[in-house]
Coordinates of C-alpha atoms and ligand atoms in Angstrom, one line a residue:
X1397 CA -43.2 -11.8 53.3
X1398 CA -46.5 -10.2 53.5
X1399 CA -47.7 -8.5 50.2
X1400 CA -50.5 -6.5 52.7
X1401 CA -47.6 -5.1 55.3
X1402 CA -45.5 -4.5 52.2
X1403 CA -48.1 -2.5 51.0
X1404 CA -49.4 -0.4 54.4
X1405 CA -45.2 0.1 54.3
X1406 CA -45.3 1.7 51.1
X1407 CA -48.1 3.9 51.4
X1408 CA -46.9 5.4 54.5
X1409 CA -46.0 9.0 53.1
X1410 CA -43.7 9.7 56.1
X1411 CA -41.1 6.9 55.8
X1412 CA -38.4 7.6 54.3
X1413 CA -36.0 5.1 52.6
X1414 CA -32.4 5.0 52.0
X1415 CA -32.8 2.7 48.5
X1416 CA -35.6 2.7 46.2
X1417 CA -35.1 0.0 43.7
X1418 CA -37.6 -0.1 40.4
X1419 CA -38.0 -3.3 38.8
X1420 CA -37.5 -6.5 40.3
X1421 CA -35.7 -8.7 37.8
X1422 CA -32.1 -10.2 38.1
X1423 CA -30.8 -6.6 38.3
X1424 CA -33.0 -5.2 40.7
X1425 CA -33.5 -7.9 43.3
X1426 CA -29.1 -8.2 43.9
X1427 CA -29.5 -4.6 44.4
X1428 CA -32.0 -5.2 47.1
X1429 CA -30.3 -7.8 48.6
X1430 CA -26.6 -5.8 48.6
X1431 CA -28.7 -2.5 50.3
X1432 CA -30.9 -4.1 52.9
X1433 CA -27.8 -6.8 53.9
X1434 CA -26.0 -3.1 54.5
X1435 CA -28.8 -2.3 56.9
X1436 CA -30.3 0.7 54.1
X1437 CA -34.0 1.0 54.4
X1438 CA -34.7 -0.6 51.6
X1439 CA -37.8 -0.8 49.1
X1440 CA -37.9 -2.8 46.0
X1441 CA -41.3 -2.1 43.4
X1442 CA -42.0 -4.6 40.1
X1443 CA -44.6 -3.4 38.5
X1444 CA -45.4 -7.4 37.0
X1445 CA -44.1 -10.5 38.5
X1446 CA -40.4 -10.8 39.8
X1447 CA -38.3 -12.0 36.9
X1448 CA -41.1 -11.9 34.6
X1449 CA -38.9 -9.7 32.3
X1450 CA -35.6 -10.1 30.3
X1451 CA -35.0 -12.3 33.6
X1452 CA -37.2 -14.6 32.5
X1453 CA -36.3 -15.1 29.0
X1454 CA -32.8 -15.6 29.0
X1455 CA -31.2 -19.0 28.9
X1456 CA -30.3 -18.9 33.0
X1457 CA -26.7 -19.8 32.2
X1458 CA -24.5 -18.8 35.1
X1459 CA -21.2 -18.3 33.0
X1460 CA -17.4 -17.2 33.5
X1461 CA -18.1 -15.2 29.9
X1462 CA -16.1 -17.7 27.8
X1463 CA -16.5 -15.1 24.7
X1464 CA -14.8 -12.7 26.4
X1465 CA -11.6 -14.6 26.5
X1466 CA -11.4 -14.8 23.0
X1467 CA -11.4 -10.9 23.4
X1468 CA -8.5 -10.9 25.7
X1469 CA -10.5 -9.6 28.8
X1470 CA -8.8 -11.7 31.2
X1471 CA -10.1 -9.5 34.6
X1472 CA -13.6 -10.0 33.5
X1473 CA -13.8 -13.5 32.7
X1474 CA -11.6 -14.3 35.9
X1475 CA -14.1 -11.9 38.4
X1476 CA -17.8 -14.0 36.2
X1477 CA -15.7 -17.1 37.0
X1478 CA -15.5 -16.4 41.0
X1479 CA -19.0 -15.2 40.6
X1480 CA -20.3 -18.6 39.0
X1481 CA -18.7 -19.9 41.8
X1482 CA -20.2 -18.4 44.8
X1483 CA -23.6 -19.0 43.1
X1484 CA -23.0 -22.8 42.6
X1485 CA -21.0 -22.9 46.1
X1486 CA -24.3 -21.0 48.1
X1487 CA -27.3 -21.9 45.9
X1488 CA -26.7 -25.4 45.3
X1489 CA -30.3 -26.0 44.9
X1490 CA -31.2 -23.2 42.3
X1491 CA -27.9 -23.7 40.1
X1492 CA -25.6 -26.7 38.9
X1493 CA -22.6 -27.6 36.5
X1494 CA -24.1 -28.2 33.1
X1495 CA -21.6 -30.2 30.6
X1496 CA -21.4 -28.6 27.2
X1497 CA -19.4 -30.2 24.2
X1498 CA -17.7 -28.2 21.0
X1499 CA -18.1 -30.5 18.0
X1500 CA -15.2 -29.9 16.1
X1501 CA -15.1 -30.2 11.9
X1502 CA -11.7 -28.8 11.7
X1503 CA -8.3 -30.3 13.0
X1504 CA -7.2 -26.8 14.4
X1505 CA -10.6 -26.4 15.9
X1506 CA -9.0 -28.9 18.9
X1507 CA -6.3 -27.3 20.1
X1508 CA -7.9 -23.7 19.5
X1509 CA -10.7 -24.5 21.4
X1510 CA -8.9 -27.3 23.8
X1511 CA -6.4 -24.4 24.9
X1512 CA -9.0 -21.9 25.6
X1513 CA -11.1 -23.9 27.3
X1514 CA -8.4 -24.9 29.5
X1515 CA -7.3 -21.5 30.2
X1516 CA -11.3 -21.1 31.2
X1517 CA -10.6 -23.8 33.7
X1518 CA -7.3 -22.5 35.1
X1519 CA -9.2 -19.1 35.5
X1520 CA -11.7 -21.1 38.0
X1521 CA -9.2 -22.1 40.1
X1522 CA -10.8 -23.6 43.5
X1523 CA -14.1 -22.9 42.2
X1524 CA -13.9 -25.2 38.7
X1525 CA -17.0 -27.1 38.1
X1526 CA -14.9 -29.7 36.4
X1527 CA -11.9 -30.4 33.7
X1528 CA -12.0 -29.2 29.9
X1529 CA -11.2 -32.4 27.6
X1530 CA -10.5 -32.8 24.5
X1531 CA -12.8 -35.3 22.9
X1532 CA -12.4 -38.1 19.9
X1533 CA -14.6 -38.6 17.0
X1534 CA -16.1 -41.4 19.0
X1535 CA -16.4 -39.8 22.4
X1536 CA -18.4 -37.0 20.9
X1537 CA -20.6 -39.5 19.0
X1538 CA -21.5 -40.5 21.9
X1539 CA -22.5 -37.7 24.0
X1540 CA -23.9 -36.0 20.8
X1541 CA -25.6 -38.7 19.1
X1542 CA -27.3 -36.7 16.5
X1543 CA -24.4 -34.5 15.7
X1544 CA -22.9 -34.5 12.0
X1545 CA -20.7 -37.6 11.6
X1546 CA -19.2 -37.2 8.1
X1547 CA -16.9 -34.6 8.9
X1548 CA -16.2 -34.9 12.6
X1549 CA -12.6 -34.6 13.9
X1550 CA -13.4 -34.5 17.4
X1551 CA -15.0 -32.3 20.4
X1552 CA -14.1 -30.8 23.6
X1553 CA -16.2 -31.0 26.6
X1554 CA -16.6 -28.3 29.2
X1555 CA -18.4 -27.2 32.0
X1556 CA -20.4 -23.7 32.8
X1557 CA -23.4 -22.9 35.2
X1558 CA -27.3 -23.6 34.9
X1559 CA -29.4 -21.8 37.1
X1560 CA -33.1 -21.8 38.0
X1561 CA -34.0 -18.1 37.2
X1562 CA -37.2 -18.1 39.0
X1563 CA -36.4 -20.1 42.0
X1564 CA -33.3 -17.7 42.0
X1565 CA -35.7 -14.1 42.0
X1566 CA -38.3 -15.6 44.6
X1567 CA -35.2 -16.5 46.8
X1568 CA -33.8 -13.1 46.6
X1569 CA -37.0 -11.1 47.0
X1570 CA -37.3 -13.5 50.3
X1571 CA -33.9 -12.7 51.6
X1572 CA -34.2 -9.3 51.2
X1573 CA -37.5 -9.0 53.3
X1574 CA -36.1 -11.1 55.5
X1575 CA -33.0 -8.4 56.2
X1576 CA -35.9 -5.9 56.5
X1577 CA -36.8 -4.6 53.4
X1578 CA -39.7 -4.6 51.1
X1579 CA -40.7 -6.0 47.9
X1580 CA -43.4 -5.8 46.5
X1581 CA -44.7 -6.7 43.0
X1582 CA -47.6 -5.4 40.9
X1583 CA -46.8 -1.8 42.1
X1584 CA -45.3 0.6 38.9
X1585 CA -43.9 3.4 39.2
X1586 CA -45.3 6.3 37.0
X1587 CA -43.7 8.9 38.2
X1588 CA -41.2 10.9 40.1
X1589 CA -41.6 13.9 43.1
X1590 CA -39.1 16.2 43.3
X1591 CA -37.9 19.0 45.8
X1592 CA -35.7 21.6 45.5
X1593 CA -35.5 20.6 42.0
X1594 CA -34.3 16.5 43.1
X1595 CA -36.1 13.4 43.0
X1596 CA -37.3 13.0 46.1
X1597 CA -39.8 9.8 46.0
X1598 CA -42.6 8.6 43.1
X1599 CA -45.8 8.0 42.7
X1600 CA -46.3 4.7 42.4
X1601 CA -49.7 3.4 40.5
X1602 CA -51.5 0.2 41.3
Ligands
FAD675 C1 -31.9 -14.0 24.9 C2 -31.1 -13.7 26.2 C3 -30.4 -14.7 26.8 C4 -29.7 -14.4 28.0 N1 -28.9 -15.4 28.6 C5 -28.3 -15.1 29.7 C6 -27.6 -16.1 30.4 O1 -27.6 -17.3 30.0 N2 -27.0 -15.8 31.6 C7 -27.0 -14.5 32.1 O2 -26.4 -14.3 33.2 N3 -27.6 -13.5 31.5 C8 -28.3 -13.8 30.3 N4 -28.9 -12.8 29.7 C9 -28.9 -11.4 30.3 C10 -29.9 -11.4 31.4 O3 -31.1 -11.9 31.1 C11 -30.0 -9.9 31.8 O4 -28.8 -9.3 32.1 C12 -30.9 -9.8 33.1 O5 -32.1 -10.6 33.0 C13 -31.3 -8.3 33.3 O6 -32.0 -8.2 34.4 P1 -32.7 -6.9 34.8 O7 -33.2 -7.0 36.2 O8 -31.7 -5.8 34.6 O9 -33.9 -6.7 33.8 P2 -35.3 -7.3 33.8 O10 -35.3 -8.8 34.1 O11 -36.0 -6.9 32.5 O12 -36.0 -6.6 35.0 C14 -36.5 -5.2 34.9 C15 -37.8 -5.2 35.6 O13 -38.2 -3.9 35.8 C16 -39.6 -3.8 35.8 N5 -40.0 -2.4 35.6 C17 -39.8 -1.7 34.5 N6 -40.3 -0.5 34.6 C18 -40.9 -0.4 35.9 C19 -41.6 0.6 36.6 N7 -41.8 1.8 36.1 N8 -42.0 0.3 37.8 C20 -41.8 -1.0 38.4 N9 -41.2 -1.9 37.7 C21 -40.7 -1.7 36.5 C22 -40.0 -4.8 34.7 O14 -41.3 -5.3 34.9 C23 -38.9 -5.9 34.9 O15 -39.4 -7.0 35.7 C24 -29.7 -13.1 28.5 C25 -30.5 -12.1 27.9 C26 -31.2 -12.4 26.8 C27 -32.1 -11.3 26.1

């Protein structure tokens, strides 16, 4: 990936490009990637560094959605589950299971939570990053030393994804020049050209 070829690329007036992608976080780089892999002339502009925004700031968690369940939305917990898969299964490296444990001050809180979580797992099918459990008193102690004792009836353990957010963006942003497009960061768009009343390109500013 060379930022200087990336650039001649870009300033060339007379290429044209199937996909334009602005903004190279999370969002915009998988974009990239899915285009170029589909042989689209593909360009991707970040106007700071890749995944320097919201990217960047969230907690990198690679998760089936477990709130949703609580919702009912079976399809799109199931579809984040398969997803958190294939991330673990081909990035290895850049994401891993991370164990998570539910202290729970309320007897019903077990079950409740036990069940759900299971139903999480069960959802994971092949790709599980490991068993739900329910948890005693003790057991949490133990993996939560400095949780509230008084009250505790218990816990349940789980598993989701943990993912290396900038590892991940530098990884896509290398894949997708490596399929033939180009990414470049530090390069805004400020504006749009249009024909016949359509965007037709934009005037990038440096
Ligand atoms: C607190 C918090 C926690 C989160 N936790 C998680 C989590 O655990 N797991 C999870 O999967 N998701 C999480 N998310 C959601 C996740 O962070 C976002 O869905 C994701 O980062 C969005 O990526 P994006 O590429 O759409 O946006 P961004 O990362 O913001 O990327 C947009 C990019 O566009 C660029 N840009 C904007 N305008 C221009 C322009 N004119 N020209 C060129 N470039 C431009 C910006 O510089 C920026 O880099 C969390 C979000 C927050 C806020």
């Amino acid at each position: 990936m060379d930022r200087n070829l990336a650039i001649q690329a870009i300033s060339d007036r007379s290429t044209v490009w199937d996909c334009l992608v602005i903004g190279g976080g999370a969002t915009g780089l998988g974009t990239a990637v899915e285009a170029a892999s589909r042989g689209l002339r593909t360009v991707l502009v970040e106007k700071t560094d890749f995944a320097k925004g919201t990217s960047s700031r969230a907690t990198k968690l690679a998760h089936g959605g477990v709130r949703y369940l609580e919702q009912g939305n079976i399809s799109l917990v199931r579809e984040a589950l398969h997803e958190r898969g294939l991330m673990l299964k081909n990035a290895p490296h850049l994401a891993h299971p991370l164990n998570f444990v539910i202290p729970a001050f309320r007897l019903w809180e077990i079950p409740f939570y036990g069940i759900g979580l299971g139903i999480y797992d069960l959802l994971s099918g092949k790709l599980s990053l490991g068993r739900s459990k329910m948890l005693s008193p003790s057991e949490t102690i133990k993996k939560l030393p400095t949780v509230e004792q008084s009250r505790l009836r218990g816990g349940i353990s789980y598993f989701d994804g943990h993912f290396d957010e900038a590892r991940l963006a530098t990884t896509l942003a290398l894949t997708v020049s490596d399929l033939g497009g180009v990414v470049v960061n530090y390069v805004e768009v400020a504006g749009f050209t249009k024909k016949n009343d359509k965007v037709s390109g934009v005037n990038p500013s440096r």
